[in-house]
Short mmCIF file of C-alpha atoms and ligand atoms in Angstrom, two decimals:
data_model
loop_
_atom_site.label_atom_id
_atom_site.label_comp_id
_atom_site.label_asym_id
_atom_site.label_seq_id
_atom_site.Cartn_x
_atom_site.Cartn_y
_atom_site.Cartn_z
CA UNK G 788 8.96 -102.90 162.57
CA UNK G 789 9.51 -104.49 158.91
CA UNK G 790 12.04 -104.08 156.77
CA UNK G 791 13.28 -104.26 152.95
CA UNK G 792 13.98 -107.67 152.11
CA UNK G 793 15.29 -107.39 148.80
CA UNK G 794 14.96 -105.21 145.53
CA UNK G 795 14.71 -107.38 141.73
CA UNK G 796 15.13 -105.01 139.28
CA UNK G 797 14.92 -105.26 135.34
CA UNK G 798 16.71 -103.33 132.74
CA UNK G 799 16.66 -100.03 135.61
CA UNK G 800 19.17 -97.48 134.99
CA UNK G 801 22.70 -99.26 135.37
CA UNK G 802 21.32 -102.78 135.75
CA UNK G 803 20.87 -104.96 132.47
CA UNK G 804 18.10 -107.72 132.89
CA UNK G 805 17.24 -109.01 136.16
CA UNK G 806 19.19 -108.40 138.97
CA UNK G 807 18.57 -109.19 142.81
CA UNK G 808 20.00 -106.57 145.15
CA UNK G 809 20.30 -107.57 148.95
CA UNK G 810 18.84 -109.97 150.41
CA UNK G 811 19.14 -106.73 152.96
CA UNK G 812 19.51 -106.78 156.64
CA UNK G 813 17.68 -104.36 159.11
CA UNK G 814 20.32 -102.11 158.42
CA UNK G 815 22.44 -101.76 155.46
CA UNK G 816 25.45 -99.67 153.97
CA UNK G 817 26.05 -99.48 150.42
CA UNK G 818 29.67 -98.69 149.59
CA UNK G 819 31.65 -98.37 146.01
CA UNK G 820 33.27 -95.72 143.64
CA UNK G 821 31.91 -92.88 142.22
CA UNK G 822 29.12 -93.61 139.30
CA UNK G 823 29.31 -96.89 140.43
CA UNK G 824 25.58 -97.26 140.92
CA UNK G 825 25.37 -96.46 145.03
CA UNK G 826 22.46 -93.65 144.34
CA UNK G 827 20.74 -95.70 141.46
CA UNK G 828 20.11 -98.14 144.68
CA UNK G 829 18.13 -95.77 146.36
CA UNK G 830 16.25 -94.62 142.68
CA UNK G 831 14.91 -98.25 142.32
CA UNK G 832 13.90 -97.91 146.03
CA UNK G 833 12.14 -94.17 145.52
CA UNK G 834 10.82 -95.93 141.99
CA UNK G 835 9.29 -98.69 143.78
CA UNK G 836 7.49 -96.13 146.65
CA UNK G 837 6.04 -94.47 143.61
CA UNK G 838 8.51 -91.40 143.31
CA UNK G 839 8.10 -89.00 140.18
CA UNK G 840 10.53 -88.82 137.83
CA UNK G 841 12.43 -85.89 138.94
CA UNK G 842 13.38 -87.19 142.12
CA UNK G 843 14.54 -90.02 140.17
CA UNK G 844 17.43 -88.33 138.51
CA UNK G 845 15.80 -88.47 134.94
CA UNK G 846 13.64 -85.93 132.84
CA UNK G 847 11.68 -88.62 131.49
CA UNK G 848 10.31 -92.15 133.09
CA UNK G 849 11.07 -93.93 129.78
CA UNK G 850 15.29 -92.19 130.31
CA UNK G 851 15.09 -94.98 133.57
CA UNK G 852 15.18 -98.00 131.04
CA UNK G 853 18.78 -99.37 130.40
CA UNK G 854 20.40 -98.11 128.17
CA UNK G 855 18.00 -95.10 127.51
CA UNK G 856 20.88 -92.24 129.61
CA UNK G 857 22.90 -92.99 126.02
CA UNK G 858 20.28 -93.18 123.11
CA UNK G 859 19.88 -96.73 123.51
CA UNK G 860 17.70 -98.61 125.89
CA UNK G 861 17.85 -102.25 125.77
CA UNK G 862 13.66 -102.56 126.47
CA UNK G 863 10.59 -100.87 125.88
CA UNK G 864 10.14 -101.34 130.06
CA UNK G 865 11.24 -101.41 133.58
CA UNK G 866 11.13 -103.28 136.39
CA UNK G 867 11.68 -102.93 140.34
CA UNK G 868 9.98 -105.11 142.71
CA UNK G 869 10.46 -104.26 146.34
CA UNK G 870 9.98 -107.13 148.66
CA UNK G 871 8.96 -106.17 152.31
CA UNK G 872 8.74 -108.25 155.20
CA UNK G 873 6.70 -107.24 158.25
CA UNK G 874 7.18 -108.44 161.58
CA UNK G 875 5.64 -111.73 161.31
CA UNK G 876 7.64 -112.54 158.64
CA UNK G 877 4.87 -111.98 156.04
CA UNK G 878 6.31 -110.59 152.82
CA UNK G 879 4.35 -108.20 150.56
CA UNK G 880 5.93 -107.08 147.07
CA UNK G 881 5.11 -103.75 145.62
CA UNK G 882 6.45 -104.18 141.92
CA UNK G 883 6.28 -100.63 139.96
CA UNK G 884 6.99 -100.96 135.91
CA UNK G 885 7.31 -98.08 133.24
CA UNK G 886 6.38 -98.72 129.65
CA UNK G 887 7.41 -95.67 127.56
CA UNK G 888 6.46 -92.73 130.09
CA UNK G 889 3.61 -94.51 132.07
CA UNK G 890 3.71 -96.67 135.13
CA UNK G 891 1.97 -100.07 136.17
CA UNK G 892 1.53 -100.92 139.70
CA UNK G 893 1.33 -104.48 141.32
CA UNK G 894 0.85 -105.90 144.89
CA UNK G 895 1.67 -109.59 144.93
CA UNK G 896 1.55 -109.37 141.38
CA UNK G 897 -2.17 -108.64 140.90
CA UNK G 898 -2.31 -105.14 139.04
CA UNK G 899 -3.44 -102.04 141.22
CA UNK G 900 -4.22 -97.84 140.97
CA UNK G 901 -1.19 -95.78 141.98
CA UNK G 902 -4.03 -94.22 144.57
CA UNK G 903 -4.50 -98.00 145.86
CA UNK G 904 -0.50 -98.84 145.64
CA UNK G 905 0.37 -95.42 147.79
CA UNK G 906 -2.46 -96.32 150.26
CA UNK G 907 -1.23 -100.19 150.98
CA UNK G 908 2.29 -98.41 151.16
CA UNK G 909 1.14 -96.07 153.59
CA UNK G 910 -0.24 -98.93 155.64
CA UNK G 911 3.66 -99.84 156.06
CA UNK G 912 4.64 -96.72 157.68
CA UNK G 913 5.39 -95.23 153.85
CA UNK G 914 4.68 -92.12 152.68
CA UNK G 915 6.18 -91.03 149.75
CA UNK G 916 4.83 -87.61 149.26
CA UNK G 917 6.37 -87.01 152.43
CA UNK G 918 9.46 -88.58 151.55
CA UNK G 919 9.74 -89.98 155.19
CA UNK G 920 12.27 -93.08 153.78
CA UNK G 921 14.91 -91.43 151.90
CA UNK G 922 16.96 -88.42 152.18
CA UNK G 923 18.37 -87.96 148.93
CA UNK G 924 22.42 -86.87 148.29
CA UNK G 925 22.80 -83.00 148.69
CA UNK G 926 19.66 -82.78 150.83
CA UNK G 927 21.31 -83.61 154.22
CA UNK G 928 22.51 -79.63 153.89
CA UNK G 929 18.94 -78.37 153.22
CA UNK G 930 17.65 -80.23 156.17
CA UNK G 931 20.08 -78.92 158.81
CA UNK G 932 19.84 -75.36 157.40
CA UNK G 933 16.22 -75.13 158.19
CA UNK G 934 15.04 -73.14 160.74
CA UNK G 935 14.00 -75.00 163.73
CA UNK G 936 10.23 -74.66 163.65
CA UNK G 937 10.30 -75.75 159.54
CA UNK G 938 12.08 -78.61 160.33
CA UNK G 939 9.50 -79.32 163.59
CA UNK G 940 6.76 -79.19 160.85
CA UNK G 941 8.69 -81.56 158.41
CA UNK G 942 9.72 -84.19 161.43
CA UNK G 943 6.11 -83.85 162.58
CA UNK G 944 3.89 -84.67 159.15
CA UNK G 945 6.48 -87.20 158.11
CA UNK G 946 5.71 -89.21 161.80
CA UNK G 947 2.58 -88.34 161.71
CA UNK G 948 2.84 -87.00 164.76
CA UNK G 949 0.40 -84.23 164.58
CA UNK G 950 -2.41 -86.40 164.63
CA UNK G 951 -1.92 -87.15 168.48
CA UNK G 952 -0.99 -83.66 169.24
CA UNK G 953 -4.40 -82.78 170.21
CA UNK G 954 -4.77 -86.14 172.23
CA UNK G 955 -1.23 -85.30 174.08
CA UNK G 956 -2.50 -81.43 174.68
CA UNK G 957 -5.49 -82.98 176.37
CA UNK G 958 -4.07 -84.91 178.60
CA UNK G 959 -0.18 -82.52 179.44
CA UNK G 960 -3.37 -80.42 180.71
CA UNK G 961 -5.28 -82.79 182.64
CA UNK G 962 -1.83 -84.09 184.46
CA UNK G 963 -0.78 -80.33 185.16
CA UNK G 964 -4.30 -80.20 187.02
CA UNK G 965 -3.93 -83.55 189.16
P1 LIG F 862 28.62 -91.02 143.37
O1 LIG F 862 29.58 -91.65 144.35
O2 LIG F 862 29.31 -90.09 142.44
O3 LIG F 862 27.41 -90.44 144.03
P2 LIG F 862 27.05 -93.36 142.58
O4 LIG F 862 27.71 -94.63 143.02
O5 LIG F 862 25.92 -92.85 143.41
O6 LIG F 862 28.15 -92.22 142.38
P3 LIG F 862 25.13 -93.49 140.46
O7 LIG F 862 24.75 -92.06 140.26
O8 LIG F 862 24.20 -94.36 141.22
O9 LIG F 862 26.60 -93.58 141.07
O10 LIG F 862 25.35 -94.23 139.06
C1 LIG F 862 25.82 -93.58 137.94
C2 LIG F 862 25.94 -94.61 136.84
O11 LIG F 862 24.66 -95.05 136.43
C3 LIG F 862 26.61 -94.00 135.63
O12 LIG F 862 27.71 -94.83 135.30
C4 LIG F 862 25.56 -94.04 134.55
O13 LIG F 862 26.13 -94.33 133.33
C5 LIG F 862 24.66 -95.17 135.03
N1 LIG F 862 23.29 -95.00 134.51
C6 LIG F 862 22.39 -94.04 134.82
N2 LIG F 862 21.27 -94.19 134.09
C7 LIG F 862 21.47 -95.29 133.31
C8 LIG F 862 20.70 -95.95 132.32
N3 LIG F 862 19.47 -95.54 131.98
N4 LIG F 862 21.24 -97.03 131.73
C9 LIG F 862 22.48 -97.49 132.07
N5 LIG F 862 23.27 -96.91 132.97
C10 LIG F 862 22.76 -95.81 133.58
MG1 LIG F 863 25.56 -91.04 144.39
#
């Protein structure tokens, strides 16, 4: 299994200029005082997997620019490029910048669709509609207060396990018979 490698980010929320956060190990723990910039971490992550701006904390795409939370951003853009390395060590950057209130995605720096950007993200075990890499503060609660079956459902499209439920039907019945 891969993991994140390292996040450069550029005028994003509470970083000015460029910035390198990690390098990161295959597990990480990101400690500090309140407003201290823990959870704007994990928005240049969800920005980088292509997350609307909502989820981001912001009304606006162009209120992610440095700067921009207090009248005055220090840019016109954006920046966060997400380096991730895969199990042979092969890294593969997915760089997502906002101009104003529109995006630009780039894989290895050569310029891509958002459709194309999800679908090479997908290919690394990332889905973001499905929101299978982050569980954002306050939604810990929601989660555990689901009914069991709802959170079956959610467990089971975010692992994609459903697609082999048919497969593992097929062949619970065909042991049952031996
Ligand atoms: P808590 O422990 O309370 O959850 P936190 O460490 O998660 O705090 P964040 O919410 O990540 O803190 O960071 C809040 C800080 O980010 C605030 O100080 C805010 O001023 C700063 N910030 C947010 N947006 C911008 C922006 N566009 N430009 C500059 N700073 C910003
Ligand atoms: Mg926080």
């Amino acid at each position: 299994m891969g993991f994140l490698k390292q996040l450069d980010v550029e005028n994003f929320k509470s970083w000015r200029g460029k910035q390198l956060l990690g390098p990161f190990l295959r597990f990480n723990c990101i400690i500090g005082t309140n407003g201290s910039g823990k959870s704007n971490v994990m928005d240049a992550l969800s920005f980088a997997m292509g997350e609307r701006a909502a989820s981001l904390r912001v009304k606006h795409l162009r209120d992610l620019i440095h700067g921009a939370h207090i009248g005055q951003p220090v840019s016109d853009t954006a920046r966060v490029s997400m380096s991730y390395c895969d199990d042979e060590e092969q890294e593969t950057v997915f760089c997502r910048s906002v101009a104003g209130d529109s995006s630009e995605y780039r894989i290895n720096g050569v310029h891509v669709t958002l459709a194309k950007y999800l679908e090479e993200l997908e290919k690394i075990g990332i889905v973001t509609k499905a929101r299978n890499c982050l569980v954002f503060q306050g939604a810990v609660e929601s989660i555990a207060l689901k009914d069991p079956k709802e959170r079956t459902k959610m467990f089971e499209f975010i692992s994609q396990s459903k697609e082999y439920a048919a497969e593992y039907d097929k062949k619970k019945e065909a042991m049952l018979k031996a």
